[in-house]
Short mmCIF file of C-alpha atoms and ligand atoms in Angstrom, two decimals:
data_model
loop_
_atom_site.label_atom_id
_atom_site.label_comp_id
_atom_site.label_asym_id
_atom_site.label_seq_id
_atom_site.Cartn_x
_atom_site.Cartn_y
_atom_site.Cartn_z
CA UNK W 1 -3.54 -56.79 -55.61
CA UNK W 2 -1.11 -54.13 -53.57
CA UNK W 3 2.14 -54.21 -55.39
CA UNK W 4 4.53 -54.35 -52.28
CA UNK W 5 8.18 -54.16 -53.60
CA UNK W 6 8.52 -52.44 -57.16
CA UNK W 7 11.96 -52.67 -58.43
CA UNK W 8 12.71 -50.68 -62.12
CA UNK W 9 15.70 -50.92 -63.95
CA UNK W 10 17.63 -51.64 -60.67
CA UNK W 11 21.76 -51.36 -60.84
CA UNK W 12 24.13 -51.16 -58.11
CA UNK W 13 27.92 -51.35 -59.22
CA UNK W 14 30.86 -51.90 -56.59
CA UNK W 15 34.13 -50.64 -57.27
CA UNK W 16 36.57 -52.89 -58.28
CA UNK W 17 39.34 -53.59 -56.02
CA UNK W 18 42.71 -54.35 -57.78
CA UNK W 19 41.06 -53.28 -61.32
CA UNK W 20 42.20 -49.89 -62.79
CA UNK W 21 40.89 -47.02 -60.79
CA UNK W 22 37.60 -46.04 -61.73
CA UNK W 23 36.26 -49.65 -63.13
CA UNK W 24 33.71 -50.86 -61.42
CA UNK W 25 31.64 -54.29 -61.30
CA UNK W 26 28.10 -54.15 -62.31
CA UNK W 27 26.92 -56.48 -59.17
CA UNK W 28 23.32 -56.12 -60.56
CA UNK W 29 21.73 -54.18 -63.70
CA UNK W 30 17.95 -54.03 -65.26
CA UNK W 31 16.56 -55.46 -62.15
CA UNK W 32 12.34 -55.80 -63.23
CA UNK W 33 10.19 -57.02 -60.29
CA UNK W 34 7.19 -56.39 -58.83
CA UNK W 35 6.31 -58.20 -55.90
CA UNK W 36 2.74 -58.39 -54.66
CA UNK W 37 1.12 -58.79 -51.26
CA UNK W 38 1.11 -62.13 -49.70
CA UNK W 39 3.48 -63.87 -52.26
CA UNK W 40 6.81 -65.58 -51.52
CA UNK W 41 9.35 -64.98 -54.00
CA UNK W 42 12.12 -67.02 -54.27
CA UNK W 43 15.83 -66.11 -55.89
CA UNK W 44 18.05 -68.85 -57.18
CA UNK W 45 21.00 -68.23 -58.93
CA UNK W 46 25.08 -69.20 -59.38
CA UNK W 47 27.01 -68.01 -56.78
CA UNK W 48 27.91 -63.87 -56.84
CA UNK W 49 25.89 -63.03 -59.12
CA UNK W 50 24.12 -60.49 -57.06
CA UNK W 51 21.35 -61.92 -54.96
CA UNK W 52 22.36 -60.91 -51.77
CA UNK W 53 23.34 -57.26 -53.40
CA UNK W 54 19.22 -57.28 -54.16
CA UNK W 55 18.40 -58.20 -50.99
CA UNK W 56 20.46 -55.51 -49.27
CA UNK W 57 19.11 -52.45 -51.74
CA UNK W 58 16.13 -54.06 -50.65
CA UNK W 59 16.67 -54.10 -46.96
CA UNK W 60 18.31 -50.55 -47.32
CA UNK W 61 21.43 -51.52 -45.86
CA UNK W 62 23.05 -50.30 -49.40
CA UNK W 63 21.61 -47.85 -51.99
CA UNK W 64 21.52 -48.63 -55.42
CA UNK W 65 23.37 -46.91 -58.15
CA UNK W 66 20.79 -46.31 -60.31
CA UNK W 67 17.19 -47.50 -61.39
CA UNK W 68 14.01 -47.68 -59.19
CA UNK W 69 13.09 -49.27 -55.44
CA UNK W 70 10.18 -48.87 -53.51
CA UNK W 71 8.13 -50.81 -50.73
CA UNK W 72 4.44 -49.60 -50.56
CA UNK W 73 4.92 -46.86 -53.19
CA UNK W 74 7.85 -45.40 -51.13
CA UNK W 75 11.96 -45.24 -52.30
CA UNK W 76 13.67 -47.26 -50.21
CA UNK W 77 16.76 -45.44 -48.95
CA UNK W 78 17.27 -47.64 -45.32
CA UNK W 79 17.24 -49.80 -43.12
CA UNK W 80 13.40 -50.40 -41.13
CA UNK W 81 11.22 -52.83 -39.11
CA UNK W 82 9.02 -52.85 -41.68
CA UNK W 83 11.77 -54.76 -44.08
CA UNK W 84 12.49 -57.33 -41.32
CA UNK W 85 15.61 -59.33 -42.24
CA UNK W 86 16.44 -62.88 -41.46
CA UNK W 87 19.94 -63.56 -41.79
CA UNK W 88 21.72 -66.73 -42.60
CA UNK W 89 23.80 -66.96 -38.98
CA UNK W 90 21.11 -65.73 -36.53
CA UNK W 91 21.46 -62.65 -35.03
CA UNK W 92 20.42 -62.87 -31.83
CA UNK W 93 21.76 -60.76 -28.49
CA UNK W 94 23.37 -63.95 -26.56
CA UNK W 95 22.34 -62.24 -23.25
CA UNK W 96 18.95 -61.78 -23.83
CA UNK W 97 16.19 -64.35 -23.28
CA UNK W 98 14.16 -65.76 -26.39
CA UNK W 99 11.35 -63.26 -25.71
CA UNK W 100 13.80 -60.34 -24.74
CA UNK W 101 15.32 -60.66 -27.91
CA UNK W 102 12.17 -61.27 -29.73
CA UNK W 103 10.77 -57.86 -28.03
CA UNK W 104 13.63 -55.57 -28.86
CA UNK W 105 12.93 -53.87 -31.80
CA UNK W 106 9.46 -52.62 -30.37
CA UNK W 107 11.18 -52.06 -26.58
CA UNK W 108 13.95 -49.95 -28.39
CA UNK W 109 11.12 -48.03 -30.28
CA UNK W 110 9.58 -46.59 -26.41
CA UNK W 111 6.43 -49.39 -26.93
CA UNK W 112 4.86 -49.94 -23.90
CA UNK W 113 5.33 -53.42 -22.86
CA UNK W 114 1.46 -54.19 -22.87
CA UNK W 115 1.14 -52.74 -26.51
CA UNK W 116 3.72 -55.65 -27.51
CA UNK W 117 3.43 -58.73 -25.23
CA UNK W 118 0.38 -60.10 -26.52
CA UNK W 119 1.78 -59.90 -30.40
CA UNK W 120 5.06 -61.35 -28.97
CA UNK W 121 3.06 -64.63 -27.38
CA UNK W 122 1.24 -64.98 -30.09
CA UNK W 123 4.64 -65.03 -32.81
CA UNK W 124 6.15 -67.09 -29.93
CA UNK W 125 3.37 -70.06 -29.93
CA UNK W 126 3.76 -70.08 -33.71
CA UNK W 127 7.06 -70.40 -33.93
CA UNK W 128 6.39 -73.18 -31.32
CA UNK W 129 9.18 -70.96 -28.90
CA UNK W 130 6.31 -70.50 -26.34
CA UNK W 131 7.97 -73.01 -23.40
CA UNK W 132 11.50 -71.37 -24.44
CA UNK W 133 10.30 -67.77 -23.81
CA UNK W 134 12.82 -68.05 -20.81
CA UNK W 135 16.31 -69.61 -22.09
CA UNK W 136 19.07 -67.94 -23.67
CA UNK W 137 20.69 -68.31 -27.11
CA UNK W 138 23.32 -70.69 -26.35
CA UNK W 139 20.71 -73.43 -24.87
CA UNK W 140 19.40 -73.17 -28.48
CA UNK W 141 19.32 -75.68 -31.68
CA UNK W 142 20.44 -73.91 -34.92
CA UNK W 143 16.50 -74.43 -36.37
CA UNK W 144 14.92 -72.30 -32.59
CA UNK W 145 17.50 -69.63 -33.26
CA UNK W 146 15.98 -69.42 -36.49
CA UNK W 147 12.66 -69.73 -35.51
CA UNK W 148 13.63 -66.71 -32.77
CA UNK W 149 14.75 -64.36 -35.78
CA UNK W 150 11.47 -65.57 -37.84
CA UNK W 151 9.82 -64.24 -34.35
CA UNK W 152 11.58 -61.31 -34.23
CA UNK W 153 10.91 -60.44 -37.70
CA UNK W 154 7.29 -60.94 -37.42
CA UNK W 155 6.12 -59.01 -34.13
CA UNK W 156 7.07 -55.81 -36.16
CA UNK W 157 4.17 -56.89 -38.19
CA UNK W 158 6.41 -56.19 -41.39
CA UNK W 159 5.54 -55.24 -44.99
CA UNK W 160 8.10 -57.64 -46.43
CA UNK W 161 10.53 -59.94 -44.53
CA UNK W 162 13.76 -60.59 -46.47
CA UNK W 163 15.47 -64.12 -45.71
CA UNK W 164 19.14 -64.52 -47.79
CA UNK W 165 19.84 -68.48 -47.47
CA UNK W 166 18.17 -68.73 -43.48
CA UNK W 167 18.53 -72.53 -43.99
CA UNK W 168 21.67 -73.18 -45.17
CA UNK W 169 23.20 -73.70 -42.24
CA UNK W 170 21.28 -76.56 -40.98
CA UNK W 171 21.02 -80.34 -41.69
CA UNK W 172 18.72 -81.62 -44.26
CA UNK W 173 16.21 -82.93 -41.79
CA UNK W 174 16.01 -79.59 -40.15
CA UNK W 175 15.63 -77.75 -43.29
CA UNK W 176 12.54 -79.64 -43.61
CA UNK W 177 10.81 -78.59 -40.96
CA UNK W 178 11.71 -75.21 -40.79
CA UNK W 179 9.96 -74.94 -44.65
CA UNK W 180 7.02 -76.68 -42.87
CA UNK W 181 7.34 -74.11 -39.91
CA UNK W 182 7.56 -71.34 -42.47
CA UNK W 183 4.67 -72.23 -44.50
CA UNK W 184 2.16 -72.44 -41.50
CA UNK W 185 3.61 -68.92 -40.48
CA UNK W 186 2.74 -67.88 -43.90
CA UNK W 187 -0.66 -69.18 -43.74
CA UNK W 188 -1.50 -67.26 -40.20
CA UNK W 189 -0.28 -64.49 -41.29
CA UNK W 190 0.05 -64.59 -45.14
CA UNK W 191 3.61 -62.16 -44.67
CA UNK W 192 4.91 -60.87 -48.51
CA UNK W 193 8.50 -62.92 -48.17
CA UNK W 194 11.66 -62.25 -50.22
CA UNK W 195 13.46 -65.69 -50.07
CA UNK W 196 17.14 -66.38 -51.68
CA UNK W 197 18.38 -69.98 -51.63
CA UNK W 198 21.03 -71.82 -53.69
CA UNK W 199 18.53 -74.85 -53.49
CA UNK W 200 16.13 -75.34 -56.21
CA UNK W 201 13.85 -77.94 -54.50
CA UNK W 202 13.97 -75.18 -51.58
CA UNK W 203 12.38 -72.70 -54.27
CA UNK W 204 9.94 -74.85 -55.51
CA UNK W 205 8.66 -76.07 -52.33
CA UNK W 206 8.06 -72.09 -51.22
CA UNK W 207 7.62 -69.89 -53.69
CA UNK W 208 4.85 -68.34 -55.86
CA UNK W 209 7.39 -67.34 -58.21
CA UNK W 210 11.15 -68.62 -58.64
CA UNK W 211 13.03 -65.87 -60.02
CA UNK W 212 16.35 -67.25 -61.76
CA UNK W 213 18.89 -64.57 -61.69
CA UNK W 214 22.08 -64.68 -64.57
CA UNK W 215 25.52 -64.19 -63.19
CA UNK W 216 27.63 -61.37 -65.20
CA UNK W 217 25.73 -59.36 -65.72
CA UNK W 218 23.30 -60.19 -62.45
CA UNK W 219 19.67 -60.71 -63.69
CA UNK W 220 16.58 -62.00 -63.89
CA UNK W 221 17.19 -65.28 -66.64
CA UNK W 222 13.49 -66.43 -66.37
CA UNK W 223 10.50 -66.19 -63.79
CA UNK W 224 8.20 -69.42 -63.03
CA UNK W 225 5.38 -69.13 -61.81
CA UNK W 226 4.59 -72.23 -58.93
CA UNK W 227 0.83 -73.31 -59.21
CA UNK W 228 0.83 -75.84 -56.51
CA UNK W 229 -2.24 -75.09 -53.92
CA UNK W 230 -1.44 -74.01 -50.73
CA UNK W 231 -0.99 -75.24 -47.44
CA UNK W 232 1.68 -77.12 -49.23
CA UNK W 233 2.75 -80.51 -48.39
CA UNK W 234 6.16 -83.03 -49.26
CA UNK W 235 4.30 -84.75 -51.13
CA UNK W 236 4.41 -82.03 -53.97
CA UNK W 237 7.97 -82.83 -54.74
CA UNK W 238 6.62 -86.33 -56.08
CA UNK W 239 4.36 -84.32 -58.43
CA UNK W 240 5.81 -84.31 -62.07
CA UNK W 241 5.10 -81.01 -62.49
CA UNK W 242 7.63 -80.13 -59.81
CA UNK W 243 10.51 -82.78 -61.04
CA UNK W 244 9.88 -80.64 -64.63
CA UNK W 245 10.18 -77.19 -63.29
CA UNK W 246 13.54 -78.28 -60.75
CA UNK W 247 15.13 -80.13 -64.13
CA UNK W 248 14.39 -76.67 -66.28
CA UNK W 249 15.69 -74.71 -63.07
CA UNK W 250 19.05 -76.93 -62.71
CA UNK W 251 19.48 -77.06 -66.59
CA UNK W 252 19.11 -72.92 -66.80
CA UNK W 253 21.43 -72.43 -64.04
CA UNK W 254 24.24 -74.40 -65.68
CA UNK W 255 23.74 -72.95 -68.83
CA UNK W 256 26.46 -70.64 -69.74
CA UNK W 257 24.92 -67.18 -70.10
CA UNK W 258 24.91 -67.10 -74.07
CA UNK W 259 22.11 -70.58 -73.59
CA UNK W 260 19.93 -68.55 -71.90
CA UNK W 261 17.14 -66.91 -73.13
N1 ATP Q 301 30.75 -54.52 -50.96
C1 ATP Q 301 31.18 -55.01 -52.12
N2 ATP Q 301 32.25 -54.46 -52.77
C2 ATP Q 301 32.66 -54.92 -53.97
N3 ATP Q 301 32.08 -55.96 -54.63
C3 ATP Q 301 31.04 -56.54 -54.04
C4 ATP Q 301 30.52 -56.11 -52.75
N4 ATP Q 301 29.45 -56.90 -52.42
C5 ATP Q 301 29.31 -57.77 -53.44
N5 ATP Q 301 30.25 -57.56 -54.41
C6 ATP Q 301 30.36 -58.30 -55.66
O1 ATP Q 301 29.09 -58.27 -56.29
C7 ATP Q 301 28.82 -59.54 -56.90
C8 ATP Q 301 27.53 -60.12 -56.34
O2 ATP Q 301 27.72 -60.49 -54.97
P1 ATP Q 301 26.54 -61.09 -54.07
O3 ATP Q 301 27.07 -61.23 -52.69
O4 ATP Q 301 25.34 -60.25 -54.25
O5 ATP Q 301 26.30 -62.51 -54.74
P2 ATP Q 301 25.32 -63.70 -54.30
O6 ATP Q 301 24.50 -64.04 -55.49
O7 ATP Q 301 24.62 -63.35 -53.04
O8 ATP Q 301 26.35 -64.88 -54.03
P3 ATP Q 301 26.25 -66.14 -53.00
O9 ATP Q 301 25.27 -67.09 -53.61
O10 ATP Q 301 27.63 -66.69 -52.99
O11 ATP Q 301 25.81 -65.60 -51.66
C9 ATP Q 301 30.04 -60.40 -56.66
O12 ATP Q 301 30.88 -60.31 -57.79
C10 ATP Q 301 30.70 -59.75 -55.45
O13 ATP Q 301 32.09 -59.94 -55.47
MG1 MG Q 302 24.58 -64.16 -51.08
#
């Protein structure tokens, strides 16, 4: 298997603002993953306690302080297409079209629009955005923005695509289809995802692994594996296997941090 994200002893401390000068918060510390091609990897963990600070060393939009991150054997020092981020609000140029904005990130790169357009059909008929190619933003639903930045994310054909809580906006219903939406992207073009969510059934219904992080100091707590076949369908969630795993989950992540293990 082609170990896509290796991350060793990972820290990343923040100064402290109104502490003494020169303390500092340890946001994460002894950060062990290795995340292999084609997985999804979900994060759950209490609030702060330094998911979306991993995602971001990950993303490269801050460097850690210390410790080890690379994507595809290389240190990870910025921001690129090829760690394509979906964000919680969707970020998405209100006026450009649906397949202008989709587009950018190769247009902005000098591709020639005939090396892209085919790619961006194709992400645009399995996103199901295909008859909305032509509206704008604003004459969207909070799910087909989302959908749009999944788009946008995938037509740079990246080696990892990072989403920090890209549901959490919308209503239950819509959640549901968006996992549905995400898994069938995932099986046509089996992406390596990094996924944070506060929701546990969320994790379970995505991931290959759950990773449950500690707050204070920010960790991994435990890893569980998810053996449910894919394509994956609702129906797992009345599985006992998954009721077992979301109970341990829950229980682990009330746990004061001495209970865990
Ligand atoms: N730029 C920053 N400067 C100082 N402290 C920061 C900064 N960014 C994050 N922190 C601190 O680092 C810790 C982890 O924050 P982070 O945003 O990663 O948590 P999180 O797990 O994503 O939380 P949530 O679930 O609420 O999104 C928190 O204590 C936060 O206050
Ligand atoms: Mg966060």
């Amino acid at each position: 298997m082609t170990e896509v994200l290796v991350s060793k002893g990972l820290e990343k401390c923040f100064s402290s603002p109104g502490r003494a000068t020169g303390q500092r918060i340890k946001a994460v510390t002894d950060f062990n993953l290795v995340i292999e091609a084609e997985e999804i990897i979900c994060i759950v963990g209490p609030s702060g306690c330094g998911k979306s600070t991993f995602l971001d060393m990950v993303a490269g939009f801050t460097e850690p302080t210390s410790g080890l991150l690379e994507i595809m054997g290389e240190e990870i020092h910025r921001p690129s297409p090829d760690r394509g981020v979906v964000f919680q609000q969707p970020v998405l140029f209100p006026w450009l079209s649906v397949y202008d904005n989709v587009v950018l990130g190769p247009k902005s790169r000098g591709v020639k629009p005939g090396d892209y357009r085919p790619e961006a059909d194709r992400v645009l008929k399995s996103v199901g955005l295909e008859k909305f190619r032509d509206h704008y933003p604003y004459q969207l639903s909070g799910g087909m923005k989302q959908r749009a930045q999944i788009a946008r994310v995938l037509v740079a054909g990246p080696k990892l695509i990072l989403m920090d809580e890209p549901f959490g906006a919308l209503d239950a219903q819509m959640r549901i289809n968006m996992h549905e939406l995400l898994i069938s992207v995932w099986q046509e073009y089996k992406p390596t995802i990094l996924f944070i969510t506060h929701d546990v059934e969320e994790a379970l219904f995505l991931a290959n692994r759950v990773i449950v992080m500690s707050q204070h100091p920010g960790t991994i707590a435990r890893i569980y594996d998810i053996p449910f076949e894919r394509p994956r369908t609702y129906a797992i969630t009345a599985d006992p296997r998954f009721a077992e795993a979301r109970a341990e989950i829950v229980e682990l992540l009330r746990a004061k941090p001495e209970a865990r293990t």
